[in-house]
mmCIF file of N, CA and C in Angstrom:
data_model
loop_
_atom_site.group_PDB
_atom_site.id
_atom_site.type_symbol
_atom_site.label_atom_id
_atom_site.label_comp_id
_atom_site.label_asym_id
_atom_site.label_seq_id
_atom_site.Cartn_x
_atom_site.Cartn_y
_atom_site.Cartn_z
ATOM 1 N N MET A 1 0.870 -1.193 0.274
ATOM 2 C CA MET A 1 0.119 0.223 0.000
ATOM 3 C C MET A 1 0.778 1.396 0.122
ATOM 4 N N GLY A 2 0.539 2.576 -1.387
ATOM 5 C CA GLY A 2 1.484 3.301 -1.147
ATOM 6 C C GLY A 2 0.897 4.278 -0.237
ATOM 7 N N PHE A 3 1.665 5.776 -0.488
ATOM 8 C CA PHE A 3 1.356 7.060 0.153
ATOM 9 C C PHE A 3 0.281 7.784 -0.112
ATOM 10 N N ARG A 4 -0.632 8.366 -0.167
ATOM 11 C CA ARG A 4 -1.174 9.380 -0.954
ATOM 12 C C ARG A 4 -1.239 10.517 -0.491
ATOM 13 N N PHE A 5 -1.371 11.646 -1.637
ATOM 14 C CA PHE A 5 -1.526 13.150 -0.635
ATOM 15 C C PHE A 5 -2.386 14.181 -1.980
ATOM 16 N N GLN A 6 -3.379 14.485 -0.946
ATOM 17 C CA GLN A 6 -4.116 15.307 -1.780
ATOM 18 C C GLN A 6 -4.888 16.728 -0.748
ATOM 19 N N LYS A 7 -4.503 17.750 -1.730
ATOM 20 C CA LYS A 7 -5.295 19.143 -1.093
ATOM 21 C C LYS A 7 -5.578 19.949 -2.374
ATOM 22 N N ARG A 8 -7.055 20.283 -1.661
ATOM 23 C CA ARG A 8 -7.745 20.869 -2.286
ATOM 24 C C ARG A 8 -7.908 22.948 -2.322
ATOM 25 N N PHE A 9 -7.811 23.518 -3.289
ATOM 26 C CA PHE A 9 -7.740 24.756 -2.857
ATOM 27 C C PHE A 9 -8.754 25.669 -3.400
ATOM 28 N N SER A 10 -10.097 26.071 -2.719
ATOM 29 C CA SER A 10 -10.932 26.794 -3.684
ATOM 30 C C SER A 10 -10.542 28.469 -4.064
ATOM 31 N N LEU A 11 -10.212 27.875 -5.045
ATOM 32 C CA LEU A 11 -10.281 29.662 -5.853
ATOM 33 C C LEU A 11 -11.051 30.681 -5.951
ATOM 34 N N SER A 12 -12.543 30.223 -5.808
ATOM 35 C CA SER A 12 -13.103 30.327 -5.653
ATOM 36 C C SER A 12 -14.800 29.699 -5.722
ATOM 37 N N LYS A 13 -16.132 30.498 -5.629
ATOM 38 C CA LYS A 13 -17.417 29.474 -5.539
ATOM 39 C C LYS A 13 -16.962 27.967 -6.691
ATOM 40 N N LEU A 14 -16.852 28.246 -7.714
ATOM 41 C CA LEU A 14 -16.590 27.461 -9.406
ATOM 42 C C LEU A 14 -15.628 26.900 -9.192
ATOM 43 N N ILE A 15 -14.456 27.749 -8.728
ATOM 44 C CA ILE A 15 -12.816 26.817 -9.015
ATOM 45 C C ILE A 15 -12.051 26.211 -8.062
ATOM 46 N N ARG A 16 -11.376 25.641 -8.088
ATOM 47 C CA ARG A 16 -10.997 24.611 -7.448
ATOM 48 C C ARG A 16 -9.682 24.224 -8.258
ATOM 49 N N LEU A 17 -8.273 24.465 -7.103
ATOM 50 C CA LEU A 17 -7.145 23.892 -7.628
ATOM 51 C C LEU A 17 -6.895 22.577 -6.941
ATOM 52 N N ASN A 18 -6.158 21.791 -7.539
ATOM 53 C CA ASN A 18 -6.429 20.329 -6.836
ATOM 54 C C ASN A 18 -4.805 20.543 -6.946
ATOM 55 N N VAL A 19 -3.945 19.753 -5.896
ATOM 56 C CA VAL A 19 -2.573 19.591 -5.638
ATOM 57 C C VAL A 19 -2.459 17.913 -5.544
ATOM 58 N N SER A 20 -1.938 17.324 -5.775
ATOM 59 C CA SER A 20 -1.641 15.727 -5.146
ATOM 60 C C SER A 20 0.009 15.393 -5.691
ATOM 61 N N LYS A 21 0.132 14.124 -5.035
ATOM 62 C CA LYS A 21 1.183 13.769 -5.381
ATOM 63 C C LYS A 21 1.948 13.631 -6.985
ATOM 64 N N SER A 22 1.175 13.484 -7.770
ATOM 65 C CA SER A 22 1.152 13.042 -9.265
ATOM 66 C C SER A 22 0.942 14.303 -9.940
ATOM 67 N N GLY A 23 0.330 15.452 -9.005
ATOM 68 C CA GLY A 23 0.127 16.634 -10.084
ATOM 69 C C GLY A 23 -0.888 17.179 -9.666
ATOM 70 N N VAL A 24 -1.085 18.840 -10.596
ATOM 71 C CA VAL A 24 -2.264 19.761 -10.487
ATOM 72 C C VAL A 24 -3.207 19.834 -11.180
ATOM 73 N N SER A 25 -4.143 20.111 -10.530
ATOM 74 C CA SER A 25 -5.272 20.030 -12.217
ATOM 75 C C SER A 25 -6.368 21.511 -11.502
ATOM 76 N N VAL A 26 -7.327 21.321 -12.303
ATOM 77 C CA VAL A 26 -8.229 22.835 -11.724
ATOM 78 C C VAL A 26 -9.794 22.202 -11.700
ATOM 79 N N SER A 27 -10.208 22.404 -11.139
ATOM 80 C CA SER A 27 -11.565 21.679 -11.243
ATOM 81 C C SER A 27 -12.571 23.114 -11.664
ATOM 82 N N LEU A 28 -13.693 22.878 -12.413
ATOM 83 C CA LEU A 28 -14.948 23.714 -12.520
ATOM 84 C C LEU A 28 -16.111 23.286 -12.531
ATOM 85 N N GLY A 29 -16.620 23.828 -11.537
ATOM 86 C CA GLY A 29 -17.827 23.668 -11.272
ATOM 87 C C GLY A 29 -18.302 23.396 -9.923
ATOM 88 N N VAL A 30 -19.903 22.980 -9.563
ATOM 89 C CA VAL A 30 -19.936 22.924 -8.387
ATOM 90 C C VAL A 30 -20.404 21.629 -7.772
ATOM 91 N N ARG A 31 -20.520 21.516 -6.084
ATOM 92 C CA ARG A 31 -21.000 20.645 -5.813
ATOM 93 C C ARG A 31 -21.929 19.566 -6.149
ATOM 94 N N GLY A 32 -21.668 18.078 -6.907
ATOM 95 C CA GLY A 32 -22.370 17.689 -7.751
ATOM 96 C C GLY A 32 -22.414 16.799 -8.935
ATOM 97 N N ALA A 33 -21.493 18.141 -9.987
ATOM 98 C CA ALA A 33 -21.346 18.084 -11.483
ATOM 99 C C ALA A 33 -19.917 19.364 -11.359
ATOM 100 N N ASP A 34 -18.975 18.330 -12.137
ATOM 101 C CA ASP A 34 -17.796 19.331 -12.198
ATOM 102 C C ASP A 34 -16.897 18.835 -13.299
ATOM 103 N N ILE A 35 -15.951 19.885 -14.424
ATOM 104 C CA ILE A 35 -15.153 19.307 -15.209
ATOM 105 C C ILE A 35 -13.512 19.800 -14.209
ATOM 106 N N ASN A 36 -13.392 18.627 -14.294
ATOM 107 C CA ASN A 36 -11.618 18.392 -13.860
ATOM 108 C C ASN A 36 -10.634 18.545 -15.053
ATOM 109 N N ILE A 37 -9.756 19.340 -15.067
ATOM 110 C CA ILE A 37 -8.405 19.430 -16.303
ATOM 111 C C ILE A 37 -7.238 19.225 -15.844
ATOM 112 N N ARG A 38 -6.493 18.643 -16.162
ATOM 113 C CA ARG A 38 -5.217 18.243 -15.703
ATOM 114 C C ARG A 38 -4.615 17.783 -16.692
ATOM 115 N N GLY A 39 -3.057 18.662 -17.290
ATOM 116 C CA GLY A 39 -2.594 18.467 -18.434
ATOM 117 C C GLY A 39 -3.411 17.972 -19.634
ATOM 118 N N ASP A 40 -3.486 16.781 -20.064
ATOM 119 C CA ASP A 40 -3.981 16.605 -21.504
ATOM 120 C C ASP A 40 -5.150 15.627 -21.209
ATOM 121 N N LYS A 41 -5.446 15.569 -20.095
ATOM 122 C CA LYS A 41 -6.730 15.024 -19.472
ATOM 123 C C LYS A 41 -8.236 15.836 -19.139
ATOM 124 N N VAL A 42 -9.379 15.464 -19.471
ATOM 125 C CA VAL A 42 -10.013 16.187 -18.837
ATOM 126 C C VAL A 42 -11.375 15.577 -19.154
ATOM 127 N N THR A 43 -11.875 15.346 -17.436
ATOM 128 C CA THR A 43 -12.765 14.380 -17.258
ATOM 129 C C THR A 43 -13.766 15.319 -16.480
ATOM 130 N N GLY A 44 -15.187 14.752 -16.826
ATOM 131 C CA GLY A 44 -16.440 15.226 -16.303
ATOM 132 C C GLY A 44 -17.017 14.314 -15.388
ATOM 133 N N ASN A 45 -17.275 15.219 -14.049
ATOM 134 C CA ASN A 45 -17.732 14.450 -12.981
ATOM 135 C C ASN A 45 -19.386 14.883 -12.661
ATOM 136 N N ILE A 46 -20.309 13.804 -12.776
ATOM 137 C CA ILE A 46 -22.031 14.582 -12.387
ATOM 138 C C ILE A 46 -22.130 13.247 -10.887
ATOM 139 N N GLY A 47 -22.094 13.597 -10.192
ATOM 140 C CA GLY A 47 -23.108 12.946 -8.860
ATOM 141 C C GLY A 47 -23.632 13.579 -7.589
ATOM 142 N N ILE A 48 -24.635 12.770 -6.372
ATOM 143 C CA ILE A 48 -25.619 12.915 -6.098
ATOM 144 C C ILE A 48 -24.821 13.026 -4.608
ATOM 145 N N PRO A 49 -24.719 14.356 -4.278
ATOM 146 C CA PRO A 49 -23.835 14.235 -2.786
ATOM 147 C C PRO A 49 -24.589 14.118 -2.026
ATOM 148 N N ASN A 50 -23.475 13.405 -1.291
ATOM 149 C CA ASN A 50 -23.651 13.567 0.260
ATOM 150 C C ASN A 50 -24.829 11.491 0.066
ATOM 151 N N THR A 51 -24.429 10.606 -1.505
ATOM 152 C CA THR A 51 -24.848 9.508 -1.197
ATOM 153 C C THR A 51 -24.011 8.457 -1.441
ATOM 154 N N GLY A 52 -22.695 8.902 -1.844
ATOM 155 C CA GLY A 52 -21.848 8.529 -2.780
ATOM 156 C C GLY A 52 -21.663 7.574 -4.293
ATOM 157 N N LEU A 53 -23.037 8.136 -4.621
ATOM 158 C CA LEU A 53 -23.354 7.868 -6.258
ATOM 159 C C LEU A 53 -22.653 8.916 -7.298
ATOM 160 N N SER A 54 -21.537 8.524 -8.207
ATOM 161 C CA SER A 54 -21.177 9.753 -9.297
ATOM 162 C C SER A 54 -21.067 8.692 -10.154
ATOM 163 N N TYR A 55 -21.109 9.433 -11.708
ATOM 164 C CA TYR A 55 -20.651 8.999 -12.713
ATOM 165 C C TYR A 55 -19.743 9.721 -13.276
ATOM 166 N N ARG A 56 -18.694 9.502 -13.833
ATOM 167 C CA ARG A 56 -17.186 10.001 -14.154
ATOM 168 C C ARG A 56 -17.005 9.567 -15.706
ATOM 169 N N LYS A 57 -16.431 10.298 -16.655
ATOM 170 C CA LYS A 57 -16.294 9.858 -17.971
ATOM 171 C C LYS A 57 -15.170 11.035 -18.700
ATOM 172 N N ARG A 58 -14.297 10.279 -19.538
ATOM 173 C CA ARG A 58 -13.304 11.086 -19.764
ATOM 174 C C ARG A 58 -13.687 11.620 -21.066
ATOM 175 N N LEU A 59 -13.457 12.947 -21.461
ATOM 176 C CA LEU A 59 -14.107 14.079 -22.350
ATOM 177 C C LEU A 59 -13.419 13.885 -23.362
ATOM 178 N N ASP A 60 -11.898 14.118 -23.348
ATOM 179 C CA ASP A 60 -11.061 14.682 -24.123
ATOM 180 C C ASP A 60 -10.373 13.197 -25.366
ATOM 181 N N THR A 61 -11.489 11.836 -24.559
ATOM 182 C CA THR A 61 -10.472 10.444 -25.758
ATOM 183 C C THR A 61 -11.739 10.609 -26.747
ATOM 184 N N PRO A 62 -11.747 10.415 -27.737
ATOM 185 C CA PRO A 62 -12.943 10.087 -28.551
ATOM 186 C C PRO A 62 -13.212 8.971 -29.068
ATOM 187 N N TYR A 63 -14.367 8.427 -29.440
ATOM 188 C CA TYR A 63 -14.280 7.115 -29.854
ATOM 189 C C TYR A 63 -13.690 6.361 -30.709
ATOM 190 N N VAL A 64 -12.756 7.131 -32.012
ATOM 191 C CA VAL A 64 -12.004 7.187 -32.465
ATOM 192 C C VAL A 64 -11.138 5.794 -31.445
ATOM 193 N N GLU A 65 -10.406 6.236 -31.177
ATOM 194 C CA GLU A 65 -9.485 5.835 -29.757
ATOM 195 C C GLU A 65 -9.772 3.875 -29.538
ATOM 196 N N SER A 66 -11.052 4.187 -29.086
ATOM 197 C CA SER A 66 -11.171 2.645 -29.085
ATOM 198 C C SER A 66 -11.097 1.795 -30.387
ATOM 199 N N VAL A 67 -11.901 2.331 -30.874
ATOM 200 C CA VAL A 67 -12.119 1.673 -32.234
ATOM 201 C C VAL A 67 -10.935 1.241 -32.705
ATOM 202 N N GLU A 68 -9.752 2.357 -32.815
ATOM 203 C CA GLU A 68 -8.487 1.475 -33.265
ATOM 204 C C GLU A 68 -7.880 0.778 -32.147
ATOM 205 N N GLN A 69 -7.861 1.046 -31.241
ATOM 206 C CA GLN A 69 -7.390 -0.231 -30.519
ATOM 207 C C GLN A 69 -8.230 -1.865 -30.915
ATOM 208 N N ALA A 70 -9.117 -1.847 -31.807
ATOM 209 C CA ALA A 70 -10.179 -3.121 -32.018
ATOM 210 C C ALA A 70 -9.204 -3.484 -33.668
ATOM 211 N N LYS A 71 -8.463 -2.246 -33.464
ATOM 212 C CA LYS A 71 -7.796 -2.710 -35.402
ATOM 213 C C LYS A 71 -8.814 -2.604 -36.472
ATOM 214 N N ILE A 72 -9.691 -1.920 -36.145
ATOM 215 C CA ILE A 72 -10.444 -1.191 -36.745
ATOM 216 C C ILE A 72 -10.586 -0.373 -37.681
ATOM 217 N N VAL A 73 -9.830 0.143 -38.935
ATOM 218 C CA VAL A 73 -10.491 1.678 -39.877
ATOM 219 C C VAL A 73 -11.232 2.503 -39.275
ATOM 220 N N PRO A 74 -11.316 3.451 -39.129
ATOM 221 C CA PRO A 74 -12.515 4.320 -38.555
ATOM 222 C C PRO A 74 -12.500 5.377 -40.303
ATOM 223 N N MET A 75 -14.349 5.644 -40.183
ATOM 224 C CA MET A 75 -14.489 6.323 -41.412
ATOM 225 C C MET A 75 -13.796 7.601 -40.878
ATOM 226 N N GLN A 76 -13.695 8.644 -41.903
ATOM 227 C CA GLN A 76 -13.746 10.525 -41.446
ATOM 228 C C GLN A 76 -14.618 11.261 -41.313
ATOM 229 N N THR A 77 -15.864 10.366 -41.639
ATOM 230 C CA THR A 77 -17.167 10.864 -40.951
ATOM 231 C C THR A 77 -17.021 10.567 -39.315
ATOM 232 N N GLU A 78 -16.740 8.981 -38.759
ATOM 233 C CA GLU A 78 -17.100 8.592 -37.809
ATOM 234 C C GLU A 78 -16.278 9.727 -36.852
ATOM 235 N N GLN A 79 -14.713 10.048 -37.428
ATOM 236 C CA GLN A 79 -13.865 10.886 -36.610
ATOM 237 C C GLN A 79 -14.959 12.503 -36.325
ATOM 238 N N LYS A 80 -15.506 12.680 -37.184
ATOM 239 C CA LYS A 80 -15.963 14.374 -36.752
ATOM 240 C C LYS A 80 -17.090 13.630 -35.918
ATOM 241 N N SER A 81 -17.780 13.226 -36.295
ATOM 242 C CA SER A 81 -18.925 12.836 -34.902
ATOM 243 C C SER A 81 -18.451 12.781 -34.022
ATOM 244 N N SER A 82 -17.620 11.905 -33.830
ATOM 245 C CA SER A 82 -17.278 11.838 -32.114
ATOM 246 C C SER A 82 -16.297 13.089 -31.458
ATOM 247 N N SER A 83 -15.644 13.513 -32.399
ATOM 248 C CA SER A 83 -15.011 15.254 -31.854
ATOM 249 C C SER A 83 -16.533 16.093 -31.817
ATOM 250 N N LEU A 84 -17.413 15.875 -32.677
ATOM 251 C CA LEU A 84 -18.682 17.036 -32.345
ATOM 252 C C LEU A 84 -19.571 16.210 -30.968
ATOM 253 N N GLY A 85 -19.656 15.419 -30.837
ATOM 254 C CA GLY A 85 -20.619 14.891 -29.589
ATOM 255 C C GLY A 85 -19.281 15.143 -28.443
ATOM 256 N N THR A 86 -18.031 14.686 -28.477
ATOM 257 C CA THR A 86 -17.060 15.182 -27.392
ATOM 258 C C THR A 86 -17.612 16.892 -26.510
ATOM 259 N N ILE A 87 -17.512 17.474 -27.690
ATOM 260 C CA ILE A 87 -17.412 19.038 -27.632
ATOM 261 C C ILE A 87 -19.346 19.285 -27.229
ATOM 262 N N PHE A 88 -20.338 18.892 -27.838
ATOM 263 C CA PHE A 88 -21.580 19.098 -27.290
ATOM 264 C C PHE A 88 -21.532 18.891 -25.828
ATOM 265 N N LEU A 89 -21.079 17.534 -25.607
ATOM 266 C CA LEU A 89 -20.984 17.096 -24.208
ATOM 267 C C LEU A 89 -20.442 17.571 -22.989
ATOM 268 N N VAL A 90 -19.439 18.309 -23.219
ATOM 269 C CA VAL A 90 -18.491 19.252 -22.802
ATOM 270 C C VAL A 90 -19.624 20.667 -22.864
ATOM 271 N N ILE A 91 -19.687 21.283 -23.405
ATOM 272 C CA ILE A 91 -20.714 22.615 -23.467
ATOM 273 C C ILE A 91 -21.556 22.096 -22.882
ATOM 274 N N LEU A 92 -22.629 20.908 -22.897
ATOM 275 C CA LEU A 92 -23.686 20.161 -22.310
ATOM 276 C C LEU A 92 -23.693 20.528 -20.981
ATOM 277 N N ILE A 93 -22.169 19.876 -20.296
ATOM 278 C CA ILE A 93 -21.802 19.502 -18.620
ATOM 279 C C ILE A 93 -21.637 21.344 -18.252
ATOM 280 N N LEU A 94 -20.879 21.841 -18.874
ATOM 281 C CA LEU A 94 -20.664 23.168 -18.790
ATOM 282 C C LEU A 94 -21.749 24.355 -18.270
ATOM 283 N N GLY A 95 -23.117 23.947 -19.652
ATOM 284 C CA GLY A 95 -24.484 24.403 -18.907
ATOM 285 C C GLY A 95 -24.526 23.927 -17.470
ATOM 286 N N PHE A 96 -24.850 22.799 -17.372
ATOM 287 C CA PHE A 96 -25.562 22.601 -16.148
ATOM 288 C C PHE A 96 -24.798 22.977 -14.963
ATOM 289 N N VAL A 97 -23.648 22.709 -15.148
ATOM 290 C CA VAL A 97 -22.713 23.137 -14.250
ATOM 291 C C VAL A 97 -22.827 25.056 -13.560
ATOM 292 N N PHE A 98 -23.366 25.599 -14.776
ATOM 293 C CA PHE A 98 -22.981 26.827 -14.470
ATOM 294 C C PHE A 98 -24.263 27.352 -14.011
ATOM 295 N N PHE A 99 -25.488 26.426 -14.669
ATOM 296 C CA PHE A 99 -27.031 26.645 -14.376
ATOM 297 C C PHE A 99 -26.875 26.221 -12.702
ATOM 298 N N LEU A 100 -26.666 24.862 -11.944
ATOM 299 C CA LEU A 100 -26.492 24.759 -11.075
ATOM 300 C C LEU A 100 -25.660 25.857 -9.814
ATOM 301 N N GLY A 101 -24.660 25.911 -10.526
ATOM 302 C CA GLY A 101 -24.055 27.532 -10.082
ATOM 303 C C GLY A 101 -24.812 28.578 -9.605
ATOM 304 N N TYR A 102 -25.595 29.139 -11.010
ATOM 305 C CA TYR A 102 -26.753 30.033 -10.387
ATOM 306 C C TYR A 102 -27.578 30.020 -9.763
ATOM 307 N N TRP A 103 -28.234 28.652 -9.392
ATOM 308 C CA TRP A 103 -28.967 28.269 -8.897
ATOM 309 C C TRP A 103 -28.732 28.069 -7.563
ATOM 310 N N ALA A 104 -27.081 27.762 -6.854
ATOM 311 C CA ALA A 104 -27.295 27.406 -5.208
ATOM 312 C C ALA A 104 -27.005 28.741 -5.213
ATOM 313 N N ALA A 105 -26.736 29.777 -5.852
ATOM 314 C CA ALA A 105 -26.171 31.424 -5.623
ATOM 315 C C ALA A 105 -27.731 32.022 -4.821
ATOM 316 N N LYS A 106 -28.546 31.315 -5.496
ATOM 317 C CA LYS A 106 -30.112 32.083 -4.878
ATOM 318 C C LYS A 106 -30.277 31.932 -3.156
#
């Protein structure tokens, strides 16, 4: 069993700086829904506070990578649609996060 280190600093109501043994990341969002940005990784998190139930998905990995791992040559249209889908999902999650922040501030 190894040692772990993690510390979070709130920069504002919606922005947190996360420092751990493996590096630094930034989280944008409110309790229950946020987006974490760390180097070349972007992860979306949605959960129900105080329940332990949550869903996490890496948002910067296009569908094409999993297809390439299966040794199937993707079509050019699949690459564009998966990238657009990822962008749409990121925009949707950001909208939800800021809506929750606006609603929680009232």
